[in-house]
Amino acid sequence: MDDAFKQANEIRSDLLGAVARNELSLVFQPILRTMDLMVVGAEALARWLHPERGNVPPDRFIPIAEETGCIIEIGEWVLREACRVAVTWPEHISLSVNVSPKQISQPNFHDVVADILATAGLPADRLLLEITETIFFSSSTTIRRTLQELMEMGVRMVLDDFGTGYSSLSYLDSFEFQKIKIDRSFITKISDAKEPMPILEAIMGLSRGLALTVTAEGIETEAQLEYLKLIGCQEVQGYLLGRPMPEREFTKRISDPAKKLMPMEAPAKKFR
């Protein structure tokens, strides 16, 4: 416990200058259209290569970044760098970026996003901001006003980890989300393409009624993919279809649509 506490403190200290020291990088995980497995988007994910510790897993440094407030600086860097990259992609490929409640609670977050899009030259409707239900635990009018301003600007909103919170339906009714992402915990329960999954089918029925696109993440088997096709899930993402990859590799992938993406040796838990 003492070693773990010490390491956490060291990571906490080192994070403060990680952006300035150019230790962070981005990887992009493809999001594919289910019907034909064509790439229609990518999720940008941060990685940290520490000069002494090597690769620090995101599940180690992201919670600490949230705790210390470093997530605001890191989040802005991720958004700015991801938009710079995405503008070079074909116009039909969108960019998804995770944003934290602390970012959105900043009074100037709308202006930050507007500046990033203008600087990169990326149309607002090609950017999707992924948020979780925890953002609504606060009654802050700033957060709700910022979300509304972002949507009016044309930025699309995604409710991430759908089905794991407490009041998903009320949020869908209150805000104009364009997409929901089904949490991987539901996907891992699919063992056979012919075995019915009532909850997943209910989510798909709800999404059709609300005209929402559904992305299923964490696809690791052919059975999972086939079942999602069967129930009409529009988009899929996961190690079966493409691992998170560096910018150059992702650019090569979308320049050669016929090339199959191969899974890695073993699936890994999704980290932000």
XYZ file of N, CA and C in Angstrom, residues 2 9 18 20 44-45 56 62 110 120 136 138 148 153 155 164-165 187 203 207-208 238 266:
69
model
N 1.973 1.186 0.735
C 2.876 2.331 0.787
C 3.508 2.592 -0.580
N 1.639 9.324 -6.035
C 2.128 10.683 -5.817
C 3.128 11.089 -6.888
N 3.585 16.883 -18.191
C 3.614 15.883 -19.270
C 3.314 16.496 -20.626
N 3.711 19.738 -21.564
C 4.807 20.636 -21.941
C 6.041 19.874 -22.397
N -10.328 9.114 -30.533
C -8.977 9.518 -30.138
C -8.749 9.179 -28.674
N -7.625 8.521 -28.384
C -7.295 8.089 -27.028
C -5.883 8.535 -26.675
N 2.696 4.460 -19.321
C 1.839 4.469 -18.142
C 0.408 4.210 -18.616
N -5.278 8.662 -15.996
C -6.487 9.456 -16.226
C -7.228 9.757 -14.921
N -16.832 26.227 -24.269
C -17.415 26.436 -25.598
C -16.455 27.222 -26.479
N -7.996 24.371 -36.584
C -7.750 23.152 -37.361
C -8.446 23.179 -38.711
N -24.062 14.746 -15.477
C -25.353 15.280 -15.080
C -25.599 15.175 -13.581
N -24.114 16.813 -11.482
C -24.057 18.195 -11.018
C -25.269 18.958 -11.557
N -25.572 22.940 -24.490
C -26.508 23.509 -25.453
C -25.775 24.367 -26.482
N -23.673 25.028 -32.022
C -22.530 25.280 -32.898
C -22.394 24.195 -33.969
N -21.552 20.855 -33.064
C -20.840 19.709 -32.498
C -21.873 18.658 -32.082
N -25.211 1.924 -18.002
C -24.507 1.627 -16.752
C -24.837 2.622 -15.649
N -25.563 3.698 -15.991
C -25.904 4.713 -14.996
C -27.290 4.499 -14.431
N -21.850 -6.189 -24.209
C -21.350 -6.899 -25.389
C -20.668 -8.201 -24.982
N -32.597 -1.607 -26.261
C -31.828 -0.387 -26.549
C -31.942 -0.019 -28.026
N -33.515 3.371 -29.547
C -32.725 4.247 -30.415
C -33.445 4.522 -31.736
N -34.119 3.524 -32.266
C -34.866 3.741 -33.510
C -35.990 4.747 -33.290
N -14.017 -2.170 -31.705
C -13.428 -3.146 -30.803
C -12.215 -3.821 -31.401
N -4.381 -10.342 -27.661
C -5.412 -10.531 -26.637
C -6.197 -9.232 -26.499
